[in-house]
mmCIF file of C-alpha atoms in Angstrom:
data_model
loop_
_atom_site.group_PDB
_atom_site.id
_atom_site.type_symbol
_atom_site.label_atom_id
_atom_site.label_comp_id
_atom_site.label_asym_id
_atom_site.label_seq_id
_atom_site.Cartn_x
_atom_site.Cartn_y
_atom_site.Cartn_z
ATOM 1 C CA MET A 1 8.696 -21.124 15.858
ATOM 2 C CA GLU A 2 8.139 -22.321 12.348
ATOM 3 C CA ALA A 3 6.125 -18.921 11.390
ATOM 4 C CA PHE A 4 8.955 -16.628 12.811
ATOM 5 C CA ARG A 5 11.419 -18.784 10.637
ATOM 6 C CA ASP A 6 9.654 -18.668 7.493
ATOM 7 C CA PRO A 7 7.404 -15.491 7.308
ATOM 8 C CA SER A 8 5.799 -15.418 3.790
ATOM 9 C CA ALA A 9 3.185 -13.429 1.905
ATOM 10 C CA PRO A 10 1.182 -15.497 -0.380
ATOM 11 C CA LEU A 11 0.360 -12.796 -2.873
ATOM 12 C CA LEU A 12 3.893 -11.686 -3.511
ATOM 13 C CA PRO A 13 5.404 -12.527 -7.117
ATOM 14 C CA SER A 14 7.910 -14.768 -5.405
ATOM 15 C CA SER A 15 5.370 -16.869 -3.655
ATOM 16 C CA LEU A 16 3.109 -17.105 -6.719
ATOM 17 C CA ALA A 17 6.158 -18.195 -8.694
ATOM 18 C CA GLN A 18 6.862 -20.777 -6.115
ATOM 19 C CA GLN A 19 3.393 -22.223 -6.263
ATOM 20 C CA ALA A 20 3.036 -22.103 -9.900
ATOM 21 C CA LEU A 21 6.423 -24.047 -10.327
ATOM 22 C CA LYS A 22 5.503 -26.668 -7.665
ATOM 23 C CA GLY A 23 2.095 -27.247 -9.440
ATOM 24 C CA LEU A 24 3.719 -27.614 -13.017
ATOM 25 C CA GLY A 25 6.036 -29.877 -11.537
ATOM 26 C CA GLN A 26 3.257 -32.093 -10.490
ATOM 27 C CA GLY A 27 1.529 -31.755 -13.841
ATOM 28 C CA GLN A 28 -1.009 -29.315 -12.749
ATOM 29 C CA VAL A 29 -1.931 -25.665 -13.862
ATOM 30 C CA GLY A 30 -2.935 -24.141 -10.732
ATOM 31 C CA GLU A 31 -4.403 -20.772 -9.499
ATOM 32 C CA ALA A 32 -1.215 -19.503 -8.913
ATOM 33 C CA PHE A 33 0.145 -19.798 -12.595
ATOM 34 C CA TRP A 34 -2.823 -17.871 -13.860
ATOM 35 C CA LEU A 35 -2.436 -15.190 -11.222
ATOM 36 C CA LEU A 36 1.281 -14.961 -12.114
ATOM 37 C CA LEU A 37 0.369 -14.715 -15.905
ATOM 38 C CA LEU A 38 -2.225 -12.075 -15.231
ATOM 39 C CA LEU A 39 0.126 -9.885 -12.976
ATOM 40 C CA ALA A 40 2.993 -10.303 -15.717
ATOM 41 C CA GLY A 41 0.633 -9.144 -18.409
ATOM 42 C CA GLY A 42 -0.497 -6.146 -16.403
ATOM 43 C CA LEU A 43 2.844 -4.953 -15.494
ATOM 44 C CA LEU A 44 3.903 -5.227 -19.210
ATOM 45 C CA VAL A 45 0.789 -3.077 -20.202
ATOM 46 C CA LEU A 46 1.691 -0.612 -17.475
ATOM 47 C CA VAL A 47 5.055 -0.284 -18.538
ATOM 48 C CA GLY A 48 3.965 0.281 -22.125
ATOM 49 C CA LEU A 49 1.534 3.061 -21.018
ATOM 50 C CA LEU A 50 4.405 4.683 -18.779
ATOM 51 C CA ALA A 51 6.879 4.484 -21.932
ATOM 52 C CA GLY A 52 4.608 6.287 -24.173
ATOM 53 C CA TYR A 53 3.687 8.836 -21.647
ATOM 54 C CA ALA A 54 7.559 9.493 -21.037
ATOM 55 C CA TYR A 55 8.021 9.666 -24.744
ATOM 56 C CA GLN A 56 5.437 12.146 -25.194
ATOM 57 C CA GLN A 57 6.548 14.267 -22.214
ATOM 58 C CA GLY A 58 10.343 14.271 -23.376
ATOM 59 C CA TRP A 59 9.214 15.324 -26.890
ATOM 60 C CA VAL A 60 7.169 18.437 -25.260
ATOM 61 C CA ARG A 61 10.037 19.254 -23.035
ATOM 62 C CA ALA A 62 12.269 19.270 -26.025
ATOM 63 C CA LEU A 63 10.284 22.108 -27.318
ATOM 64 C CA GLU A 64 9.879 23.784 -23.883
ATOM 65 C CA GLY A 65 12.185 26.604 -24.650
ATOM 66 C CA SER A 66 10.679 27.679 -27.653
ATOM 67 C CA VAL A 67 7.248 27.257 -26.223
ATOM 68 C CA ARG A 68 8.088 29.498 -23.266
ATOM 69 C CA GLU A 69 9.825 32.200 -25.278
ATOM 70 C CA ARG A 70 6.376 32.769 -27.166
ATOM 71 C CA GLY A 71 4.658 32.971 -23.775
ATOM 72 C CA MET A 72 2.640 29.934 -24.392
ATOM 73 C CA GLN A 73 3.412 28.291 -21.251
ATOM 74 C CA GLY A 74 3.917 29.721 -17.823
ATOM 75 C CA PRO A 75 7.060 29.115 -15.676
ATOM 76 C CA GLY A 76 6.641 25.971 -13.426
ATOM 77 C CA LEU A 77 7.396 25.464 -9.603
ATOM 78 C CA LEU A 78 11.185 24.820 -10.104
ATOM 79 C CA ASP A 79 11.358 27.994 -12.388
ATOM 80 C CA ARG A 80 9.768 29.996 -9.726
ATOM 81 C CA TRP A 81 12.162 28.754 -6.954
ATOM 82 C CA THR A 82 14.970 29.591 -9.410
ATOM 83 C CA MET A 83 14.000 33.302 -9.668
ATOM 84 C CA SER A 84 13.329 33.517 -5.882
ATOM 85 C CA GLY A 85 16.948 33.863 -4.887
ATOM 86 C CA VAL A 86 20.198 32.180 -4.665
ATOM 87 C CA VAL A 87 18.878 29.323 -2.210
ATOM 88 C CA GLY A 88 15.795 28.736 -4.452
ATOM 89 C CA ALA A 89 18.073 28.395 -7.632
ATOM 90 C CA LEU A 90 20.342 25.921 -5.897
ATOM 91 C CA TRP A 91 17.537 23.797 -4.674
ATOM 92 C CA ALA A 92 15.818 23.990 -8.058
ATOM 93 C CA ARG A 93 19.121 23.136 -9.964
ATOM 94 C CA ASP A 94 19.819 20.046 -7.380
ATOM 95 C CA LEU A 95 16.532 18.687 -7.756
ATOM 96 C CA ARG A 96 16.606 18.699 -11.530
ATOM 97 C CA LEU A 97 19.939 17.184 -11.638
ATOM 98 C CA PHE A 98 18.942 14.461 -9.205
ATOM 99 C CA PHE A 99 15.971 13.333 -10.885
ATOM 100 C CA ARG A 100 17.507 13.591 -14.460
ATOM 101 C CA ASP A 101 20.147 11.075 -13.143
ATOM 102 C CA ALA A 102 19.062 7.573 -13.630
ATOM 103 C CA ASN A 103 21.348 6.117 -11.022
ATOM 104 C CA GLN A 104 20.209 8.682 -8.402
ATOM 105 C CA ALA A 105 16.382 8.351 -9.211
ATOM 106 C CA ALA A 106 16.833 4.666 -8.957
ATOM 107 C CA GLN A 107 18.106 5.159 -5.234
ATOM 108 C CA LEU A 108 14.647 6.550 -4.418
ATOM 109 C CA VAL A 109 12.924 3.569 -5.786
ATOM 110 C CA LEU A 110 15.263 1.092 -3.788
ATOM 111 C CA VAL A 111 14.263 3.328 -0.674
ATOM 112 C CA GLY A 112 10.659 2.776 -1.444
ATOM 113 C CA VAL A 113 11.088 -0.956 -1.930
ATOM 114 C CA LEU A 114 13.048 -1.046 1.171
ATOM 115 C CA VAL A 115 10.260 0.590 3.320
ATOM 116 C CA LEU A 116 7.728 -1.663 1.822
ATOM 117 C CA LEU A 117 9.876 -4.873 2.579
ATOM 118 C CA TYR A 118 10.397 -3.826 6.121
ATOM 119 C CA THR A 119 6.934 -2.892 7.099
ATOM 120 C CA THR A 120 5.323 -6.068 5.289
ATOM 121 C CA SER A 121 7.848 -8.336 6.983
ATOM 122 C CA LEU A 122 6.808 -7.004 10.348
ATOM 123 C CA GLN A 123 3.177 -7.610 9.353
ATOM 124 C CA TYR A 124 3.645 -11.158 9.140
ATOM 125 C CA LEU A 125 5.398 -11.821 12.427
ATOM 126 C CA PRO A 126 3.015 -13.788 14.716
ATOM 127 C CA LEU A 127 2.888 -11.593 17.757
ATOM 128 C CA GLY A 128 -0.007 -12.658 19.727
ATOM 129 C CA GLU A 129 0.610 -11.318 23.235
ATOM 130 C CA VAL A 130 1.474 -7.957 24.232
ATOM 131 C CA ARG A 131 4.925 -8.562 25.494
ATOM 132 C CA PHE A 132 6.026 -9.938 22.234
ATOM 133 C CA GLN A 133 4.629 -6.815 20.242
ATOM 134 C CA LEU A 134 6.782 -4.768 22.829
ATOM 135 C CA VAL A 135 9.848 -6.806 22.192
ATOM 136 C CA ALA A 136 9.228 -6.364 18.494
ATOM 137 C CA GLY A 137 8.735 -2.842 18.771
ATOM 138 C CA PHE A 138 11.874 -2.310 20.585
ATOM 139 C CA MET A 139 13.750 -4.308 17.826
ATOM 140 C CA HIS A 140 11.981 -1.866 15.519
ATOM 141 C CA LEU A 141 13.287 1.222 17.303
ATOM 142 C CA ALA A 142 16.731 -0.155 17.350
ATOM 143 C CA PHE A 143 16.727 -1.221 13.485
ATOM 144 C CA GLN A 144 15.263 2.103 12.096
ATOM 145 C CA GLY A 145 18.155 4.087 12.993
ATOM 146 C CA PHE A 146 20.718 1.640 11.076
ATOM 147 C CA VAL A 147 18.210 1.625 8.108
ATOM 148 C CA ILE A 148 18.173 5.329 7.979
ATOM 149 C CA GLY A 149 21.916 5.649 8.411
ATOM 150 C CA GLY A 150 22.544 3.086 5.787
ATOM 151 C CA VAL A 151 20.176 5.160 3.207
ATOM 152 C CA GLY A 152 22.137 8.418 4.262
ATOM 153 C CA VAL A 153 25.375 7.146 3.178
ATOM 154 C CA ARG A 154 24.110 7.036 -0.419
ATOM 155 C CA LEU A 155 21.755 10.050 -0.384
ATOM 156 C CA ALA A 156 23.354 12.445 1.959
ATOM 157 C CA TYR A 157 27.153 11.858 2.201
ATOM 158 C CA PRO A 158 27.788 12.140 -1.550
ATOM 159 C CA LEU A 159 25.764 15.517 -2.188
ATOM 160 C CA LEU A 160 28.810 18.068 -2.084
ATOM 161 C CA SER A 161 31.028 15.636 -4.112
ATOM 162 C CA LEU A 162 28.275 15.544 -6.702
ATOM 163 C CA GLU A 163 29.211 19.187 -7.562
ATOM 164 C CA GLY A 164 32.205 17.773 -9.406
ATOM 165 C CA PRO A 165 34.329 20.246 -10.982
ATOM 166 C CA SER A 166 31.389 22.613 -11.047
ATOM 167 C CA TYR A 167 32.191 23.319 -7.246
ATOM 168 C CA TRP A 168 35.095 25.477 -8.152
ATOM 169 C CA MET A 169 32.846 27.467 -10.565
ATOM 170 C CA LEU A 170 30.416 28.135 -7.722
ATOM 171 C CA GLN A 171 33.204 29.759 -5.862
ATOM 172 C CA THR A 172 33.403 32.598 -8.530
ATOM 173 C CA GLY A 173 29.572 33.359 -8.093
ATOM 174 C CA PRO A 174 27.665 35.233 -5.303
ATOM 175 C CA VAL A 175 27.188 31.754 -3.170
ATOM 176 C CA SER A 176 28.777 31.476 0.038
ATOM 177 C CA LYS A 177 30.032 28.304 1.523
ATOM 178 C CA GLN A 178 27.644 28.345 4.461
ATOM 179 C CA THR A 179 24.704 28.734 1.934
ATOM 180 C CA LEU A 180 26.008 25.731 -0.109
ATOM 181 C CA LEU A 181 26.416 23.748 2.847
ATOM 182 C CA LEU A 182 23.000 24.284 4.544
ATOM 183 C CA THR A 183 21.295 23.723 1.027
ATOM 184 C CA ARG A 184 22.873 20.495 0.937
ATOM 185 C CA PHE A 185 21.712 19.776 4.381
ATOM 186 C CA ALA A 186 18.224 20.723 3.357
ATOM 187 C CA LEU A 187 18.399 18.566 0.522
ATOM 188 C CA ALA A 188 19.422 15.504 2.585
ATOM 189 C CA LEU A 189 16.368 16.227 4.775
ATOM 190 C CA PHE A 190 14.193 16.290 1.892
ATOM 191 C CA PHE A 191 15.096 12.550 1.154
ATOM 192 C CA LEU A 192 15.621 11.306 4.717
ATOM 193 C CA LEU A 193 12.624 13.070 6.563
ATOM 194 C CA PRO A 194 9.929 11.246 4.758
ATOM 195 C CA LEU A 195 11.789 7.969 4.913
ATOM 196 C CA GLY A 196 12.058 8.418 8.693
ATOM 197 C CA LEU A 197 8.587 9.411 9.486
ATOM 198 C CA THR A 198 7.101 6.750 7.354
ATOM 199 C CA LEU A 199 9.060 4.002 9.169
ATOM 200 C CA GLY A 200 8.401 5.636 12.543
ATOM 201 C CA TYR A 201 4.732 5.728 11.938
ATOM 202 C CA LEU A 202 3.794 2.772 9.712
ATOM 203 C CA SER A 203 6.073 0.227 11.674
ATOM 204 C CA PRO A 204 4.531 0.630 15.077
ATOM 205 C CA LYS A 205 0.985 0.420 13.369
ATOM 206 C CA VAL A 206 1.752 -2.670 11.731
ATOM 207 C CA LEU A 207 3.035 -3.987 15.029
ATOM 208 C CA GLY A 208 0.028 -3.042 16.731
ATOM 209 C CA LEU A 209 1.806 -0.797 19.338
ATOM 210 C CA ASP A 210 -0.106 1.904 21.292
ATOM 211 C CA ALA A 211 0.134 5.582 20.844
ATOM 212 C CA ASN A 212 2.847 5.830 23.381
ATOM 213 C CA LEU A 213 5.521 3.848 21.493
ATOM 214 C CA THR A 214 4.232 5.188 18.256
ATOM 215 C CA GLN A 215 5.145 8.776 19.591
ATOM 216 C CA ILE A 216 8.620 7.571 20.654
ATOM 217 C CA SER A 217 9.245 5.879 17.286
ATOM 218 C CA LEU A 218 8.400 8.995 15.510
ATOM 219 C CA LEU A 219 10.760 11.080 17.693
ATOM 220 C CA LEU A 220 13.665 8.649 17.133
ATOM 221 C CA ALA A 221 12.986 8.481 13.488
ATOM 222 C CA LEU A 222 13.067 12.347 13.136
ATOM 223 C CA ALA A 223 16.248 12.450 15.404
ATOM 224 C CA SER A 224 17.819 9.682 13.375
ATOM 225 C CA ALA A 225 17.001 11.470 9.981
ATOM 226 C CA LEU A 226 18.352 14.816 11.438
ATOM 227 C CA ALA A 227 21.464 13.261 12.581
ATOM 228 C CA THR A 228 22.241 11.158 9.435
ATOM 229 C CA ALA A 229 21.454 14.279 7.280
ATOM 230 C CA GLY A 230 23.984 16.376 9.363
ATOM 231 C CA LEU A 231 26.646 13.765 9.672
ATOM 232 C CA GLY A 232 26.404 13.020 5.963
ATOM 233 C CA VAL A 233 26.512 16.606 4.627
ATOM 234 C CA GLY A 234 29.041 17.654 7.225
ATOM 235 C CA LEU A 235 31.564 14.846 6.664
ATOM 236 C CA GLY A 236 30.959 14.545 3.032
ATOM 237 C CA ALA A 237 31.843 18.422 2.967
ATOM 238 C CA ALA A 238 35.098 17.732 4.970
ATOM 239 C CA TYR A 239 36.171 14.677 2.864
ATOM 240 C CA PRO A 240 34.724 15.394 -0.802
ATOM 241 C CA LYS A 241 35.746 13.568 -3.720
ATOM 242 C CA PHE A 242 34.999 15.573 -6.526
ATOM 243 C CA ASP A 243 36.774 13.355 -9.051
ATOM 244 C CA ALA A 244 34.471 10.378 -8.438
ATOM 245 C CA ALA A 245 32.826 8.910 -11.542
ATOM 246 C CA ASN A 246 30.016 7.355 -9.718
ATOM 247 C CA PRO A 247 28.222 8.594 -6.454
ATOM 248 C CA ALA A 248 28.683 5.090 -5.121
ATOM 249 C CA GLU A 249 32.471 5.747 -5.099
ATOM 250 C CA VAL A 250 32.238 8.743 -2.784
ATOM 251 C CA PRO A 251 31.687 6.847 0.511
ATOM 252 C CA LEU A 252 34.770 4.709 -0.015
ATOM 253 C CA SER A 253 37.002 7.096 1.767
ATOM 254 C CA THR A 254 38.100 8.024 5.169
ATOM 255 C CA GLY A 255 35.207 10.255 5.615
ATOM 256 C CA GLY A 256 32.764 7.601 4.474
ATOM 257 C CA PHE A 257 34.007 5.215 6.934
ATOM 258 C CA LEU A 258 33.745 7.767 9.599
ATOM 259 C CA TYR A 259 30.355 8.767 8.694
ATOM 260 C CA MET A 260 29.269 5.005 9.043
ATOM 261 C CA ALA A 261 31.020 4.717 12.516
ATOM 262 C CA LEU A 262 29.246 7.929 13.833
ATOM 263 C CA THR A 263 25.944 7.148 12.390
ATOM 264 C CA LEU A 264 26.220 3.606 13.882
ATOM 265 C CA LEU A 265 27.072 5.142 17.172
ATOM 266 C CA HIS A 266 24.232 7.772 17.263
ATOM 267 C CA ALA A 267 21.873 4.766 16.185
ATOM 268 C CA GLY A 268 23.322 2.908 19.316
ATOM 269 C CA MET A 269 22.721 5.939 21.555
ATOM 270 C CA LEU A 270 19.069 6.174 20.456
ATOM 271 C CA VAL A 271 18.767 2.332 21.316
ATOM 272 C CA LEU A 272 19.614 2.976 24.716
ATOM 273 C CA LEU A 273 17.168 6.029 25.018
ATOM 274 C CA ALA A 274 14.413 3.675 23.584
ATOM 275 C CA SER A 275 15.018 1.130 26.174
ATOM 276 C CA ARG A 276 13.641 3.214 29.009
ATOM 277 C CA PRO A 277 9.975 3.741 27.537
ATOM 278 C CA VAL A 278 9.944 0.200 26.344
ATOM 279 C CA TYR A 279 10.890 -1.199 29.593
ATOM 280 C CA LEU A 280 8.196 0.838 31.599
ATOM 281 C CA ALA A 281 5.637 -0.143 29.028
ATOM 282 C CA LEU A 282 6.705 -3.815 29.218
ATOM 283 C CA VAL A 283 7.072 -4.056 33.226
ATOM 284 C CA GLU A 284 4.830 -1.195 34.777
ATOM 285 C CA ARG A 285 2.521 -1.002 31.801
ATOM 286 C CA GLN A 286 3.079 2.757 31.330
ATOM 287 C CA SER A 287 0.942 4.098 28.579
ATOM 288 C CA SER A 288 2.222 7.727 28.244
ATOM 289 C CA TYR A 289 6.006 8.199 28.965
ATOM 290 C CA LEU A 290 6.361 11.702 27.335
ATOM 291 C CA THR A 291 3.934 13.333 29.855
ATOM 292 C CA SER A 292 5.762 11.395 33.055
ATOM 293 C CA PRO A 293 8.281 13.013 34.996
ATOM 294 C CA GLU A 294 10.873 11.458 33.173
ATOM 295 C CA GLY A 295 9.509 12.553 29.888
ATOM 296 C CA PRO A 296 11.094 16.152 29.544
ATOM 297 C CA LEU A 297 14.402 15.040 30.740
ATOM 298 C CA TRP A 298 14.309 12.126 28.174
ATOM 299 C CA LEU A 299 13.329 14.809 25.412
ATOM 300 C CA LEU A 300 16.077 17.098 26.332
ATOM 301 C CA VAL A 301 18.558 14.446 26.190
ATOM 302 C CA LEU A 302 17.334 13.053 22.688
ATOM 303 C CA VAL A 303 17.612 16.900 21.556
ATOM 304 C CA LEU A 304 21.227 17.197 22.687
ATOM 305 C CA VAL A 305 22.027 13.713 21.482
ATOM 306 C CA THR A 306 20.710 14.754 17.938
ATOM 307 C CA LEU A 307 21.559 18.367 17.583
ATOM 308 C CA VAL A 308 25.262 18.417 19.067
ATOM 309 C CA PRO A 309 26.562 15.911 16.382
ATOM 310 C CA VAL A 310 24.528 17.606 13.639
ATOM 311 C CA GLY A 311 26.338 20.965 14.763
ATOM 312 C CA LEU A 312 29.697 19.662 15.143
ATOM 313 C CA ALA A 313 29.666 17.902 11.807
ATOM 314 C CA LEU A 314 28.424 20.957 9.882
ATOM 315 C CA GLY A 315 30.702 22.997 11.629
ATOM 316 C CA PHE A 316 33.681 20.867 10.890
ATOM 317 C CA GLY A 317 32.521 20.516 7.236
ATOM 318 C CA TYR A 318 32.473 24.310 6.887
ATOM 319 C CA LEU A 319 35.866 24.847 8.232
ATOM 320 C CA ARG A 320 37.403 22.070 5.925
ATOM 321 C CA MET A 321 35.564 23.825 2.953
ATOM 322 C CA GLY A 322 37.339 27.116 3.921
ATOM 323 C CA GLU A 323 40.634 25.291 3.600
ATOM 324 C CA ARG A 324 39.841 24.601 -0.216
#
């Protein structure tokens, strides 16, 4: 119980700082102090190298136009996407704008830290027996939907609202509302699918679950990512906020609360679906649920539970876009 209450990683900076301060309080300079000092110095050097590289790249890109006009440099990947058609041009523009925005790019860093903390916290749970591993696996299957839904409220829901006043300029160009909506959906999947599949694969491996529950975890993570992207983009298109000064303001509306309610409802339905294979693995020691007689029916229900909300949300968003 003590280990469950206070899981810790001895090499994390917070643990090193605690050990170093404890030693200094006792008048001793321990090993943790020197490790912490070495880590801080290494990070300082790394930041300096990255800052120098970023400055150099910024200077080169400031001359990028004149360099390309002289034929000294060929078009990059995003430039080729821009020339491939309307869809490729929208994707290239969106990716450029996303990564140029410091607030948006910082969200990806936070998502990466979230995944790291989530998986490492699972690693330090003292799970000795198989039944405890299965219970922890079920808790993971329950929580991963909530985690992906919480990330989607920041990365998927505001995508159309981030167009701002330029949304009205797009209406004058050869860009249909359907194309604009589906490119937002694809962009949301670009961010959420890697998160979902990483959580769905790494967490069962960390917990020591078998291939059966790993497959279930991957399928539920895929379903959660698809549903989160569809609900976020569809409801975000139905209830946009083009005058928002910050992307964090966009979900603070009726559509944002409706998105969170439906996302949590979908995550709860995935928990109900996950309970059956976990129960059979715990009680009957079933090692291959998907190939059992129940497997195809379970997959069909999972597909319906995922695609029906996605289709309804995107359709509702498309109809509301037509009213503007």
